[in-house]
Structure formats: structure tokens, C-alpha cells
Amino acid sequence: MTSLDVDSAVRAPIAATDEDVVSIARGRGKIVPLVFDSPHSGSNYPGDFNHVVPTDKLRRAEDMYVDELFGSAPARGATLIAALFPRSYIDPNRSLEDLDPELLAENWPDPVRPGEKARLGHGLIWRLCPPDMNLYVEKLTPEAVRSRIDCYWQPYHNTLRGALDELYRRFGAVWHLNCHSMPSATRGPFLNGGGQADFVLGDRDGTTASPDFVHFVREFLRGMGFSVKLNDPYKGVELVRAYSDPVHGRHSLQIEINRALYMDEMTFERLPGFADLQGALDRLIGAICGYIR
Ligand SMILES: [Zn+2]
């Protein structure tokens, strides 16, 4: 993708196959039970999205380039999964119950339990583009919501769960890094001051990974000179919750990277430091592989 062109987001047809929705690159060489997933870096905007917000505004919600930043994972034996669709269309990092009833033209037949994110307009399907622009003119039909779940959310989860389960069966334990980026600005409804740190790790207050693993990742990043916060302000949401079970050897950790380290947040251009950050993350991946072995 060229970095300057906001229209470089692909206007994709409605997904026909799972390969249009999620990419998976499996580890090569000596396989490690380690999975990286990037649920928010996708930029194939489905043809039936029908949002009324300008695409360049919507693109600010992408975790742009995060899949690329972790691109060396497969060469080190780890699996790398990435969503190809944008999180503003449907967010894989939300539960199916986190659905905002205000979005829908008719009653939704399944149970809903909209949480804080849905209340702010950023649940499973977004109602608002940050800070407060309505994404749609009309409410969505239940059929449209069902199609987003079945054709995008579900294949993403199937791919991630499948990769984690396969490695768990083979090795008896699995480690999962759920990868994101955060805006550097320190004010706004979405920001909460996280931009002050280079990285924010989230283990939902110690519930999704062993403290030893979290400590290892934090200290390795600090050792490379980065500032790191834990669970402040980002604790991790659905993906680290859904697939973690540290007591039984399933460890999930969310990692948020400050966008100011690698991109111009206004123009979307990569900064000269992009390759350096990629190199630092490659060293982190290598270190985690060593930790696991
Ligand atoms: Zn994200």
C-alpha cells in the first residue's frame, strides 16, 4: 500500500472466501507455539459498507502497518494472522454480544449485552467514527449485521482459534500476542493518555497470561530503551479474553505500539524509524521464541 494515498484502501467486493477476509502465514523452519494476530490493520473496505464518513477519517481507526511490523514472525517459526477488512466494518476484538441495539432497524434475535465500548459507539459494529461522527445515515438490517458476522468476524475467529488449538495440541502450551497500535495524542475519548508510553501491554489485570511471560516481554522492551505500561489504559479486550487460559498453558497478551514511533498520523506516511522499530520487534519475536523453547 502506498502510504500517502488515502484512497489506497481497497474498495473490495463483499468477501466470497475466507482468504479475502483473513491472512495466515504459518511458521517456517523450527516451529514455535507462538501466534501473533493483528485484528485491526485491514484496509479492504467492503463494497456494502455504506458509511457516510470520509474514508480518510475512518482510516485513522486502522492499526495501520501493524501486520508488517511483525512481518518477520513466520521466518522465526511463529504464526502471523491478520484481518484484511477494517475494524470499523466489524471488530473482531469485540464479543458478539457487544452489539449496540441503536444500530439496528429491527430487533436482534440473539442475546446482546452492550458494554462500555458499544455505549461509546465502538462495539462489535461501530455506530460512531471517533470522536462523534455518525457512520451511517440509516440503521442496519439484521441481515446486514448477520452477514458481517458470518463472512468476516467468524472466519477471523476460526482462523485464530484453529492456529492456537493446533499448536496447543502439538506442544501442550501456546503463546499469543494480540497486536495493535495506539494514537500518540493524549487527549480524546479514545486515548486516555496511553500515548505517553511507547508500548502498553494488556493482560486484563493479570488474568490472560502468566506473570512471568508478561514480565519477560516488558523487561525485554525496556531493555531496548522503550517505555512500557501495563494495563494502563489498555487492558486488552475480547481476543485475549476469549483464547487465554494461563493455568492450562494458554497465554495471551495484548501489545499496543505508539504510532508516533513509526508513522505520521496525519499523512499515514511511514517515518524513517519504521525499519528500526521493525528490527526491534524482530528481536522481541526472537527473544520470545527463546523464552518458549
Ligand atoms: Zn487495535
PDB file of C-alpha atoms in Angstrom, residues 23 27 29 52-53 66 76 88 112 115 143 145 148 157 168 174 185 206 238 250:
ATOM      1  CA  SER A  23      -4.427 -13.912   6.037  1.00  0.00           C
ATOM      2  CA  GLY A  27       5.856 -20.563  10.932  1.00  0.00           C
ATOM      3  CA  GLY A  29      11.672 -23.990   9.855  1.00  0.00           C
ATOM      4  CA  VAL A  52     -21.091   8.275   5.241  1.00  0.00           C
ATOM      5  CA  VAL A  53     -17.826   9.281   6.923  1.00  0.00           C
ATOM      6  CA  VAL A  66       0.949  -3.466  12.446  1.00  0.00           C
ATOM      7  CA  ARG A  76      11.290 -17.243  13.127  1.00  0.00           C
ATOM      8  CA  SER A  88     -14.746  -0.113  11.601  1.00  0.00           C
ATOM      9  CA  VAL A 112     -27.000  -8.739  23.469  1.00  0.00           C
ATOM     10  CA  GLY A 115     -20.695  -2.973  27.167  1.00  0.00           C
ATOM     11  CA  GLU A 143     -29.443  -9.448   7.697  1.00  0.00           C
ATOM     12  CA  VAL A 145     -25.289  -7.475  10.611  1.00  0.00           C
ATOM     13  CA  ARG A 148     -20.770  -9.221   8.640  1.00  0.00           C
ATOM     14  CA  HIS A 157     -12.003 -16.158  14.940  1.00  0.00           C
ATOM     15  CA  TYR A 168      -1.574 -26.367  21.687  1.00  0.00           C
ATOM     16  CA  VAL A 174       0.704 -21.871  23.312  1.00  0.00           C
ATOM     17  CA  ALA A 185      -2.220  12.027  21.258  1.00  0.00           C
ATOM     18  CA  GLY A 206      -3.122 -10.460  35.285  1.00  0.00           C
ATOM     19  CA  GLU A 238     -12.095  -9.812  23.513  1.00  0.00           C
ATOM     20  CA  ARG A 250      -2.640 -20.795  27.029  1.00  0.00           C
TER      21      ARG A 250
END
